[in-house]
Short mmCIF file of C-alpha atoms in Angstrom, two decimals:
data_model
loop_
_atom_site.label_atom_id
_atom_site.label_comp_id
_atom_site.label_asym_id
_atom_site.label_seq_id
_atom_site.Cartn_x
_atom_site.Cartn_y
_atom_site.Cartn_z
CA MET I 1 -13.82 23.26 2.81
CA GLY I 2 -12.04 21.55 5.74
CA ASN I 3 -13.48 18.13 6.62
CA SER I 4 -16.99 18.77 5.25
CA VAL I 5 -18.13 16.51 2.43
CA PRO I 6 -18.86 18.46 -0.79
CA SER I 7 -21.89 17.65 -2.92
CA SER I 8 -19.81 17.85 -6.10
CA LEU I 9 -16.34 18.76 -7.34
CA THR I 10 -15.19 20.12 -10.66
CA ILE I 11 -12.36 17.96 -12.02
CA GLY I 12 -10.92 19.16 -15.30
CA HIS I 13 -13.86 19.83 -17.60
CA GLN I 14 -16.39 17.68 -15.78
CA THR I 15 -18.39 17.81 -12.58
CA ILE I 16 -18.25 14.79 -10.30
CA LYS I 17 -21.25 14.35 -8.02
CA ILE I 18 -20.16 12.95 -4.65
CA LYS I 19 -22.20 9.90 -3.57
CA GLY I 20 -20.42 9.27 -0.28
CA GLN I 21 -17.11 8.56 1.39
CA ILE I 22 -15.72 5.07 0.85
CA GLY I 23 -12.35 5.25 2.54
CA ASP I 24 -9.31 7.11 3.78
CA GLY I 25 -5.87 7.13 2.25
CA GLY I 26 -2.92 8.84 3.92
CA HIS I 27 -4.06 12.39 4.70
CA GLY I 28 -6.87 12.29 2.14
CA HIS I 29 -10.40 11.00 1.86
CA VAL I 30 -11.71 8.74 -0.88
CA TYR I 31 -15.19 9.30 -2.28
CA ARG I 32 -17.40 7.45 -4.69
CA GLY I 33 -18.71 9.79 -7.36
CA GLU I 34 -20.42 9.84 -10.73
CA ASP I 35 -20.39 12.09 -13.77
CA ASP I 36 -23.41 13.51 -15.62
CA ALA I 37 -23.73 10.26 -17.59
CA GLY I 38 -23.97 8.18 -14.40
CA LYS I 39 -20.51 6.59 -14.71
CA ASP I 40 -18.91 5.70 -11.37
CA TYR I 41 -15.51 6.94 -10.25
CA ALA I 42 -13.41 7.01 -7.12
CA LEU I 43 -12.04 10.39 -6.13
CA LYS I 44 -9.22 10.87 -3.64
CA VAL I 45 -9.09 14.40 -2.25
CA THR I 46 -6.63 15.95 0.19
CA TRP I 47 -7.40 19.41 1.56
CA VAL I 48 -4.32 21.12 3.00
CA PRO I 49 -5.01 24.29 5.00
CA ARG I 50 -3.04 27.51 4.49
CA ASP I 51 -2.26 30.13 7.12
CA ARG I 52 -2.93 33.87 6.86
CA ASN I 53 0.25 34.36 4.85
CA GLY I 54 -0.70 31.64 2.36
CA ALA I 55 1.88 29.16 3.66
CA VAL I 56 0.99 25.48 3.91
CA ALA I 57 -0.12 24.61 7.44
CA ASN I 58 0.46 20.85 7.10
CA GLU I 59 3.64 20.20 5.15
CA GLU I 60 3.45 16.42 5.58
CA ALA I 61 -0.04 16.24 4.05
CA ALA I 62 1.03 18.42 1.11
CA GLU I 63 4.20 16.38 0.57
CA THR I 64 2.30 13.08 0.67
CA ALA I 65 -0.38 14.24 -1.77
CA SER I 66 2.17 15.71 -4.17
CA LEU I 67 4.38 12.62 -4.00
CA GLU I 68 1.47 10.30 -4.81
CA GLN I 69 0.57 12.31 -7.91
CA THR I 70 4.21 12.38 -9.05
CA ILE I 71 4.62 8.62 -8.61
CA LEU I 72 1.37 7.81 -10.41
CA LYS I 73 2.35 9.98 -13.38
CA ARG I 74 5.57 7.97 -13.66
CA ILE I 75 4.12 4.48 -13.40
CA CYS I 76 0.69 4.69 -15.05
CA PRO I 77 -0.82 3.09 -16.98
CA HIS I 78 -0.28 -0.45 -15.72
CA PRO I 79 -2.94 -3.20 -15.48
CA ASN I 80 -2.29 -3.80 -11.78
CA VAL I 81 -1.99 -0.18 -10.65
CA ILE I 82 -5.07 1.97 -10.10
CA GLU I 83 -6.15 3.62 -13.34
CA VAL I 84 -5.72 7.40 -13.03
CA LEU I 85 -8.07 9.49 -15.15
CA ASP I 86 -7.12 12.93 -13.86
CA SER I 87 -4.99 14.48 -11.11
CA GLY I 88 -4.04 17.95 -10.07
CA MET I 89 -3.94 20.70 -7.49
CA LEU I 90 -6.14 23.76 -6.94
CA LYS I 91 -4.95 26.66 -4.76
CA GLU I 92 -7.59 28.65 -2.91
CA ASP I 93 -7.29 31.42 -0.32
CA ASN I 94 -7.39 29.22 2.77
CA GLU I 95 -6.44 25.78 1.43
CA ILE I 96 -4.90 23.72 -1.36
CA ARG I 97 -6.91 20.87 -2.86
CA TYR I 98 -5.10 17.86 -4.29
CA HIS I 99 -7.23 15.38 -6.22
CA ILE I 100 -6.82 12.06 -8.02
CA LEU I 101 -9.74 10.78 -10.11
CA ILE I 102 -9.52 7.02 -10.62
CA GLU I 103 -11.52 4.13 -12.01
CA TYR I 104 -14.02 2.88 -9.45
CA CYS I 105 -13.17 -0.63 -8.26
CA PRO I 106 -16.28 -2.34 -6.85
CA ARG I 107 -14.47 -4.90 -4.70
CA THR I 108 -11.46 -5.16 -2.41
CA VAL I 109 -9.11 -8.01 -1.55
CA LEU I 110 -9.89 -7.41 2.12
CA GLY I 111 -13.58 -7.95 1.43
CA HIS I 112 -12.80 -11.17 -0.45
CA LEU I 113 -10.69 -12.38 2.47
CA THR I 114 -13.38 -11.49 5.01
CA GLU I 115 -16.00 -13.48 3.11
CA ALA I 116 -13.66 -16.48 2.78
CA ARG I 117 -13.04 -16.53 6.54
CA LYS I 118 -16.81 -16.89 7.07
CA ALA I 119 -16.96 -20.05 4.94
CA PRO I 120 -16.96 -23.50 6.63
CA SER I 121 -13.35 -24.17 5.53
CA ASN I 122 -12.24 -20.80 7.04
CA TYR I 123 -9.47 -20.60 4.43
CA LEU I 124 -9.06 -18.65 1.21
CA PRO I 125 -8.44 -21.15 -1.63
CA GLU I 126 -4.78 -21.37 -2.65
CA ARG I 127 -5.66 -20.63 -6.28
CA ASP I 128 -7.26 -17.31 -5.23
CA ILE I 129 -4.23 -16.45 -3.12
CA MET I 130 -1.80 -17.11 -5.96
CA LEU I 131 -3.85 -14.99 -8.39
CA ILE I 132 -3.82 -12.09 -5.92
CA LEU I 133 -0.10 -12.60 -5.41
CA ARG I 134 0.58 -12.65 -9.16
CA ASP I 135 -1.17 -9.34 -9.77
CA THR I 136 0.43 -7.73 -6.72
CA LEU I 137 3.91 -8.83 -7.78
CA SER I 138 3.27 -7.53 -11.28
CA ALA I 139 2.53 -4.07 -9.87
CA LEU I 140 5.55 -4.14 -7.56
CA GLN I 141 7.85 -5.36 -10.34
CA HIS I 142 6.81 -2.31 -12.37
CA LEU I 143 7.67 0.01 -9.46
CA HIS I 144 10.99 -1.70 -8.78
CA ALA I 145 11.97 -1.51 -12.47
CA GLN I 146 11.97 2.31 -12.39
CA THR I 147 15.22 4.29 -12.17
CA PRO I 148 15.79 4.60 -9.29
CA PRO I 149 13.57 1.77 -8.02
CA ILE I 150 10.40 2.88 -6.27
CA ALA I 151 9.62 1.22 -2.95
CA HIS I 152 5.87 1.26 -2.26
CA ARG I 153 6.36 0.82 1.53
CA ASP I 154 2.64 0.48 2.25
CA LEU I 155 1.80 -2.89 0.73
CA ARG I 156 -0.99 -4.43 2.77
CA VAL I 157 -4.30 -6.11 2.12
CA GLU I 158 -6.21 -2.83 2.62
CA ASN I 159 -4.38 -1.30 -0.38
CA LEU I 160 -5.43 -3.93 -2.91
CA LEU I 161 -8.57 -3.24 -4.95
CA VAL I 162 -10.34 -5.48 -7.48
CA ASP I 163 -11.57 -3.91 -10.72
CA VAL I 164 -14.59 -4.91 -12.81
CA ARG I 165 -12.42 -7.36 -14.79
CA GLY I 166 -11.30 -9.16 -11.63
CA ARG I 167 -7.76 -7.77 -11.72
CA VAL I 168 -6.06 -6.73 -8.49
CA ARG I 169 -5.00 -3.08 -8.48
CA LEU I 170 -2.46 -1.60 -6.08
CA CYS I 171 -3.35 1.81 -4.60
CA ASN I 172 -2.10 4.43 -2.10
CA PHE I 173 1.30 5.63 -3.27
CA GLY I 174 1.85 8.44 -0.77
CA SER I 175 4.38 6.43 1.25
CA CYS I 176 6.65 5.59 -1.69
CA SER I 177 10.37 6.16 -1.47
CA LEU I 178 13.09 6.56 -4.10
CA ARG I 179 15.84 6.94 -1.49
CA HIS I 180 17.63 3.69 -0.71
CA ARG I 181 20.38 3.73 1.89
CA SER I 182 21.73 2.37 5.14
CA PHE I 183 22.12 4.49 8.26
CA ALA I 184 25.03 4.97 10.65
CA ALA I 185 24.89 8.45 12.20
CA SER I 186 22.61 8.76 15.24
CA ARG I 187 20.81 11.81 13.82
CA ASP I 188 20.15 10.08 10.49
CA ILE I 189 18.83 7.02 12.30
CA ALA I 190 16.50 9.14 14.45
CA LEU I 191 15.09 11.00 11.43
CA ALA I 192 14.63 7.81 9.40
CA LYS I 193 13.01 6.02 12.34
CA GLU I 194 10.43 8.80 12.69
CA GLU I 195 9.67 8.78 8.95
CA ILE I 196 9.22 4.99 8.99
CA ARG I 197 6.90 5.33 12.00
CA ARG I 198 4.70 7.84 10.14
CA ARG I 199 4.63 6.21 6.72
CA THR I 200 4.60 2.43 7.23
CA ALA I 201 2.36 -0.13 8.95
CA PRO I 202 4.06 -1.85 11.95
CA ALA I 203 2.87 -5.37 11.05
CA TYR I 204 4.40 -5.15 7.55
CA ARG I 205 7.78 -3.62 8.45
CA ALA I 206 10.92 -5.49 7.46
CA PRO I 207 13.77 -6.10 9.95
CA GLU I 208 15.89 -3.34 8.40
CA GLN I 209 13.04 -0.89 9.10
CA VAL I 210 12.46 -2.18 12.64
CA ASP I 211 16.14 -1.83 13.63
CA LEU I 212 18.10 0.69 11.59
CA HIS I 213 21.23 -0.11 13.64
CA LEU I 214 21.51 -3.40 11.74
CA GLY I 215 23.20 -1.44 8.97
CA HIS I 216 21.24 -3.08 6.16
CA MET I 217 20.28 -1.11 3.07
CA VAL I 218 16.66 0.04 3.37
CA SER I 219 15.43 -0.29 -0.21
CA GLU I 220 12.67 -1.70 -2.41
CA ARG I 221 13.44 -5.08 -0.79
CA VAL I 222 11.15 -4.01 2.07
CA ASP I 223 8.27 -4.63 -0.35
CA ILE I 224 9.35 -8.26 -0.79
CA TRP I 225 9.17 -8.75 2.96
CA ALA I 226 5.71 -7.16 2.90
CA VAL I 227 4.68 -9.63 0.16
CA GLY I 228 5.46 -12.43 2.64
CA VAL I 229 3.40 -10.74 5.34
CA LEU I 230 0.55 -10.23 2.87
CA LEU I 231 0.71 -13.87 1.81
CA HIS I 232 0.46 -14.98 5.43
CA LYS I 233 -2.49 -12.64 6.01
CA LEU I 234 -4.32 -14.03 2.97
CA ALA I 235 -3.67 -17.63 3.96
CA PHE I 236 -4.14 -17.53 7.72
CA GLY I 237 -6.18 -14.39 8.38
CA ALA I 238 -3.51 -12.56 10.41
CA THR I 239 -0.05 -11.12 9.91
CA PRO I 240 2.70 -13.47 11.13
CA PHE I 241 4.23 -11.44 13.96
CA GLU I 242 1.11 -10.38 15.86
CA ASP I 243 0.43 -11.81 19.32
CA SER I 244 -3.01 -12.85 20.56
CA ARG I 245 -3.84 -9.21 21.39
CA GLY I 246 -2.87 -8.00 17.93
CA ASP I 247 0.36 -6.36 19.10
CA VAL I 248 3.32 -6.62 16.71
CA GLN I 249 6.38 -8.42 18.11
CA ASN I 250 9.44 -6.61 16.75
CA LEU I 251 11.93 -9.12 18.16
CA ALA I 252 10.18 -11.89 16.23
CA ILE I 253 10.40 -9.81 13.03
CA LEU I 254 14.17 -9.49 13.44
CA GLY I 255 14.51 -13.27 13.42
CA GLY I 256 12.66 -13.71 10.11
CA PHE I 257 9.98 -16.28 9.36
CA ARG I 258 10.26 -20.06 9.60
CA VAL I 259 7.69 -22.53 8.29
CA ASP I 260 7.59 -24.28 11.67
CA ARG I 261 5.62 -21.25 12.92
CA LEU I 262 2.64 -22.35 10.79
CA PRO I 263 -0.34 -24.29 12.17
CA GLU I 264 0.09 -28.05 11.97
CA ALA I 265 -3.09 -28.51 9.95
CA HIS I 266 -3.81 -26.27 6.97
CA PRO I 267 -4.79 -26.79 3.31
CA TYR I 268 -1.81 -25.12 1.63
CA SER I 269 0.99 -26.60 -0.48
CA SER I 270 4.63 -26.79 0.54
CA GLY I 271 5.34 -24.37 -2.31
CA LEU I 272 3.18 -21.65 -0.81
CA CYS I 273 4.74 -22.20 2.62
CA ALA I 274 8.23 -21.96 1.12
CA LEU I 275 7.33 -18.56 -0.36
CA LEU I 276 6.64 -17.25 3.12
CA GLN I 277 10.13 -18.12 4.29
CA LEU I 278 11.77 -16.86 1.09
CA CYS I 279 10.11 -13.44 1.26
CA MET I 280 10.52 -12.97 4.99
CA ASN I 281 14.26 -13.59 5.06
CA PRO I 282 15.84 -11.21 7.60
CA ILE I 283 18.70 -10.47 5.17
CA PRO I 284 17.36 -8.08 2.49
CA GLN I 285 19.84 -9.18 -0.21
CA ALA I 286 18.74 -12.80 0.24
CA ARG I 287 15.11 -12.10 -0.62
CA PRO I 288 14.04 -12.92 -4.18
CA SER I 289 13.09 -10.18 -6.62
CA CYS I 290 9.54 -9.78 -7.95
CA ALA I 291 10.66 -11.28 -11.26
CA GLN I 292 12.07 -14.35 -9.51
CA LEU I 293 8.87 -14.82 -7.53
CA LEU I 294 6.74 -14.51 -10.66
CA ARG I 295 8.76 -17.27 -12.32
CA ARG I 296 8.15 -19.75 -9.50
#
């Protein structure tokens, strides 16, 4: 199959007609499809090639696809996590196909933000921001309540969908981690640094991910930092540690966020601004939990 777009795929006992590609996620592609009754779905498919001996040719792609299915089976259903209708794996001679069939979400938070930035005020209303934040925190709280806690590690505006009921749904779980630890040995630091580089977005990385020599525990608290980055993106249209060229300033990340970095004139409350500083505290243990943020 490779990178060619199929006209249809058999998922379980039904055939899904592919209407077109609507996105990428990790090593997979996301398609919009419909069943014989005309109902819309989203279908995430990852094709992993196999060599002549049947061995997987891209271990990272296979690991990511398998991890996402495992995580979703543990955490679904939840009103703020994508609704999974079917998932599985099909082995063929020259490839392995991983698929996740999910409810089609007609809108995205990124699209909502883009439209708001075109308006005369150029700002997303605070009420909209807080509703997005509430649903996002609800999803993260569910992940963090697992044993052991699940760190999403890829929270960003692009991974927030909006379903037909207007609820925000978190997606893309292939970067999740259940391993929470600090690093001291040079080899461990090098391996962890490479994994962080491959599986996380630079603009959303927490200080303990940027500099593993700090000795902080790298845990689900990285998601709280990312909530702060997301909040800043929703409010001001950019992540907080980008320069004018869009390059991420790692030294600035290490210092944490202060409200005096904000523009002098903006329409947001002191409460929203305080959340930015709370979430983007450079000390992981000092960041609030999802439950604490939801109670504010």
